[in-house]
Amino acid sequence: MNSKFKMILFMSAFALALVGCKDKAKEAQTSDAEAAAEAKATAVKYVADAESSSIEWKGFKPTGTHNGTIKLSSGVVNVSDGAVESGSFIVDMGSINVLDIPAEDEQNGKLAGHLKSADFFDVEQFPNAAFEITGISEVEGKTMLSGNLTLKDVKNNITFPVTVSENGETMTLSSETFTIDRSKWNVQYGSKSFFDNLGDKFINDDIELKVNVTAKKA
């Protein structure tokens, strides 16, 4: 009976693991930083609306997940013939907030403060992150956006799928949900990539992101 119970537990855990792997967002292709793309003189310039734009994030650990948003400080996108050609964005790391814990709960402020601390993104020393577009391509029917992402003092190039649309004076750029490996930007706290013997106290290196940008013609 005991062996049968153990087998049921094992199969249940295995099934959950399969579901987790199936549902996990794909990691953005990551490589060394590249030269930023340049806009043609005929490109249409759009300026990001910081109030209508955001980056959704989700972090994972053995005991559960946390999620929230980060705001843009500014951004510019240059479009030619309906396709993104170049652009850059500044992300306000001080705007990191937490959505899965009620705002009035003191744990909300503690988690947001910890994420902004030197343990994670060290917002006091590095108040902004940045993304500069280096290229765009079509892969298997999807539009893939590549750009240099700077977090803290590390810059890497990432590629992820996006949808771009123009409607009159407005342009929207929305990504599929993707992940980045924070260890590649030297975000070390609770990471198995840097520390041994963490047991179940580790925090996954993968951070899930979804970019939503609304911009208006300059």
Short mmCIF file of C-alpha atoms in Angstrom, two decimals:
data_model
loop_
_atom_site.label_atom_id
_atom_site.label_comp_id
_atom_site.label_asym_id
_atom_site.label_seq_id
_atom_site.Cartn_x
_atom_site.Cartn_y
_atom_site.Cartn_z
CA MET A 1 0.00 0.00 0.00
CA ASN A 2 2.81 2.34 0.94
CA SER A 3 4.65 1.62 -2.34
CA LYS A 4 1.45 2.20 -4.30
CA PHE A 5 0.92 5.56 -2.55
CA LYS A 6 4.48 6.60 -3.35
CA MET A 7 3.97 5.66 -6.98
CA ILE A 8 0.79 7.80 -7.14
CA LEU A 9 2.69 10.76 -5.67
CA PHE A 10 5.51 10.27 -8.15
CA MET A 11 3.18 10.11 -11.15
CA SER A 12 1.29 13.19 -9.95
CA ALA A 13 4.51 15.16 -9.59
CA PHE A 14 5.67 13.97 -12.99
CA ALA A 15 2.39 15.05 -14.59
CA LEU A 16 2.63 18.48 -12.98
CA ALA A 17 6.19 18.83 -14.25
CA LEU A 18 5.07 18.01 -17.78
CA VAL A 19 2.30 20.59 -17.59
CA GLY A 20 4.74 23.18 -16.23
CA CYS A 21 7.18 22.54 -19.06
CA LYS A 22 4.43 22.73 -21.65
CA ASP A 23 3.09 26.05 -20.35
CA LYS A 24 6.46 27.70 -19.79
CA ALA A 25 7.17 30.65 -22.06
CA LYS A 26 10.10 30.27 -24.43
CA GLU A 27 13.36 31.98 -23.49
CA ALA A 28 14.37 34.84 -25.74
CA GLN A 29 17.37 34.04 -27.89
CA THR A 30 20.26 35.76 -26.11
CA SER A 31 23.65 36.74 -27.55
CA ASP A 32 26.31 39.44 -27.36
CA ALA A 33 25.25 43.05 -27.89
CA GLU A 34 25.08 44.29 -31.50
CA ALA A 35 25.11 47.63 -33.29
CA ALA A 36 21.84 49.54 -33.01
CA ALA A 37 19.68 49.81 -36.13
CA GLU A 38 19.48 53.18 -37.88
CA ALA A 39 16.33 54.76 -39.31
CA LYS A 40 15.97 55.94 -42.89
CA ALA A 41 15.20 59.61 -43.45
CA THR A 42 11.73 58.59 -44.69
CA ALA A 43 10.83 56.58 -41.58
CA VAL A 44 7.77 57.60 -39.57
CA LYS A 45 8.66 58.44 -35.96
CA TYR A 46 6.42 57.37 -33.10
CA VAL A 47 6.90 58.47 -29.49
CA ALA A 48 5.96 56.01 -26.78
CA ASP A 49 3.08 56.94 -24.47
CA ALA A 50 4.56 56.04 -21.09
CA GLU A 51 1.17 56.03 -19.35
CA SER A 52 -0.28 53.50 -21.81
CA SER A 53 2.81 51.30 -22.05
CA SER A 54 4.11 48.70 -19.62
CA ILE A 55 6.16 45.57 -19.17
CA GLU A 56 4.47 42.69 -17.34
CA TRP A 57 6.78 40.47 -15.30
CA LYS A 58 6.51 37.18 -13.42
CA GLY A 59 9.07 35.49 -11.18
CA PHE A 60 9.14 31.88 -9.99
CA LYS A 61 10.26 29.98 -6.91
CA PRO A 62 9.40 26.51 -5.50
CA THR A 63 6.69 27.93 -3.24
CA GLY A 64 4.89 29.94 -5.92
CA THR A 65 5.10 32.97 -8.21
CA HIS A 66 4.99 36.75 -8.00
CA ASN A 67 3.98 39.13 -10.76
CA GLY A 68 3.66 42.82 -11.49
CA THR A 69 4.51 45.57 -13.96
CA ILE A 70 7.26 48.04 -14.82
CA LYS A 71 6.72 51.36 -16.62
CA LEU A 72 8.56 52.99 -19.46
CA SER A 73 10.16 56.39 -18.94
CA SER A 74 10.36 57.15 -22.65
CA GLY A 75 10.71 55.54 -26.06
CA VAL A 76 10.87 56.13 -29.79
CA VAL A 77 10.00 53.73 -32.63
CA ASN A 78 10.77 54.40 -36.30
CA VAL A 79 8.56 52.62 -38.84
CA SER A 80 9.04 52.23 -42.61
CA ASP A 81 6.37 50.65 -44.83
CA GLY A 82 4.57 49.26 -41.83
CA ALA A 83 7.64 47.56 -40.37
CA VAL A 84 9.66 48.58 -37.30
CA GLU A 85 13.06 49.80 -38.44
CA SER A 86 14.76 51.16 -35.33
CA GLY A 87 14.06 52.62 -31.91
CA SER A 88 14.96 52.68 -28.25
CA PHE A 89 13.25 52.63 -24.87
CA ILE A 90 14.16 53.65 -21.33
CA VAL A 91 12.59 51.60 -18.53
CA ASP A 92 11.97 53.15 -15.11
CA MET A 93 13.22 50.43 -12.75
CA GLY A 94 11.98 52.45 -9.78
CA SER A 95 8.43 51.77 -11.01
CA ILE A 96 8.60 48.02 -10.30
CA ASN A 97 5.37 47.08 -8.59
CA VAL A 98 3.75 43.89 -7.32
CA LEU A 99 0.23 42.84 -8.31
CA ASP A 100 -0.24 39.43 -6.69
CA ILE A 101 -0.13 40.82 -3.12
CA PRO A 102 -2.74 43.41 -2.05
CA ALA A 103 -1.28 46.93 -2.11
CA GLU A 104 -2.24 47.50 1.54
CA ASP A 105 -0.40 44.34 2.67
CA GLU A 106 3.04 45.19 4.07
CA GLN A 107 4.49 42.22 2.19
CA ASN A 108 3.75 44.05 -1.06
CA GLY A 109 6.08 46.91 -0.13
CA LYS A 110 8.69 44.51 1.22
CA LEU A 111 8.83 42.51 -1.99
CA ALA A 112 8.90 45.60 -4.23
CA GLY A 113 11.64 47.08 -2.04
CA HIS A 114 13.67 43.87 -2.18
CA LEU A 115 13.45 43.74 -5.98
CA LYS A 116 14.72 47.34 -6.14
CA SER A 117 17.56 46.63 -3.69
CA ALA A 118 21.15 45.67 -4.50
CA ASP A 119 20.14 42.01 -4.10
CA PHE A 120 18.29 42.23 -7.40
CA PHE A 121 18.20 45.27 -9.71
CA ASP A 122 20.01 47.84 -7.52
CA VAL A 123 17.73 50.69 -8.57
CA GLU A 124 19.64 53.27 -6.52
CA GLN A 125 22.76 52.69 -8.64
CA PHE A 126 20.98 51.72 -11.86
CA PRO A 127 17.65 53.61 -11.95
CA ASN A 128 16.98 52.79 -15.60
CA ALA A 129 17.12 49.80 -17.91
CA ALA A 130 17.35 50.29 -21.67
CA PHE A 131 16.40 48.52 -24.88
CA GLU A 132 17.69 49.54 -28.32
CA ILE A 133 16.44 47.83 -31.46
CA THR A 134 19.11 46.14 -33.57
CA GLY A 135 16.97 44.39 -36.17
CA ILE A 136 13.71 42.74 -37.17
CA SER A 137 13.08 39.54 -39.12
CA GLU A 138 10.38 37.07 -40.12
CA VAL A 139 10.72 33.52 -38.78
CA GLU A 140 8.07 30.88 -39.44
CA GLY A 141 5.41 33.53 -39.98
CA LYS A 142 6.30 35.49 -36.83
CA THR A 143 7.86 38.93 -36.57
CA MET A 144 11.00 38.65 -34.44
CA LEU A 145 12.35 41.80 -32.79
CA SER A 146 16.01 41.91 -31.75
CA GLY A 147 17.57 44.48 -29.47
CA ASN A 148 20.18 45.16 -26.82
CA LEU A 149 18.75 44.91 -23.31
CA THR A 150 20.78 46.67 -20.63
CA LEU A 151 20.06 45.70 -17.03
CA LYS A 152 22.35 46.97 -14.29
CA ASP A 153 25.77 47.16 -15.97
CA VAL A 154 25.29 44.27 -18.42
CA LYS A 155 24.14 44.49 -22.05
CA ASN A 156 22.96 41.47 -24.06
CA ASN A 157 21.05 41.13 -27.31
CA ILE A 158 17.69 39.35 -27.12
CA THR A 159 15.21 38.27 -29.81
CA PHE A 160 11.50 37.66 -29.20
CA PRO A 161 8.23 37.60 -31.20
CA VAL A 162 6.11 40.74 -31.51
CA THR A 163 2.98 42.02 -33.21
CA VAL A 164 3.06 45.53 -34.64
CA SER A 165 0.04 47.48 -35.86
CA GLU A 166 -0.63 51.04 -37.02
CA ASN A 167 -3.99 52.74 -36.65
CA GLY A 168 -4.06 56.35 -37.77
CA GLU A 169 -1.78 58.35 -35.49
CA THR A 170 -1.16 55.42 -33.13
CA MET A 171 1.13 52.42 -33.26
CA THR A 172 1.10 49.43 -30.91
CA LEU A 173 3.87 46.92 -30.34
CA SER A 174 3.04 43.88 -28.23
CA SER A 175 5.27 40.90 -27.56
CA GLU A 176 4.36 37.33 -26.90
CA THR A 177 5.22 36.26 -23.37
CA PHE A 178 8.90 35.27 -23.23
CA THR A 179 11.56 34.71 -20.59
CA ILE A 180 15.04 36.01 -19.96
CA ASP A 181 17.68 34.34 -17.78
CA ARG A 182 18.51 36.94 -15.12
CA SER A 183 21.86 35.33 -14.37
CA LYS A 184 23.05 36.58 -17.79
CA TRP A 185 22.60 40.13 -16.43
CA ASN A 186 24.37 39.34 -13.15
CA VAL A 187 21.21 39.35 -11.01
CA GLN A 188 22.48 36.88 -8.45
CA TYR A 189 20.16 36.70 -5.42
CA GLY A 190 18.92 33.16 -4.75
CA SER A 191 20.25 31.91 -8.08
CA LYS A 192 21.58 28.36 -8.46
CA SER A 193 23.87 29.74 -11.18
CA PHE A 194 25.89 31.52 -8.48
CA PHE A 195 25.21 29.73 -5.18
CA ASP A 196 25.26 26.11 -4.01
CA ASN A 197 23.31 24.50 -1.17
CA LEU A 198 20.23 26.70 -1.56
CA GLY A 199 17.91 23.73 -1.12
CA ASP A 200 14.34 24.81 -1.86
CA LYS A 201 15.18 28.44 -1.05
CA PHE A 202 16.30 29.22 -4.58
CA ILE A 203 14.55 31.59 -7.01
CA ASN A 204 14.36 30.59 -10.67
CA ASP A 205 16.68 32.38 -13.05
CA ASP A 206 13.88 32.71 -15.60
CA ILE A 207 11.87 35.94 -15.51
CA GLU A 208 8.75 36.02 -17.66
CA LEU A 209 8.14 39.26 -19.57
CA LYS A 210 5.45 40.67 -21.85
CA VAL A 211 6.01 44.06 -23.52
CA ASN A 212 3.09 46.35 -24.39
CA VAL A 213 3.95 49.66 -26.07
CA THR A 214 1.54 52.30 -27.37
CA ALA A 215 3.13 55.13 -29.34
CA LYS A 216 1.88 58.18 -31.21
CA LYS A 217 3.18 59.92 -34.32
CA ALA A 218 5.68 62.66 -33.49
#
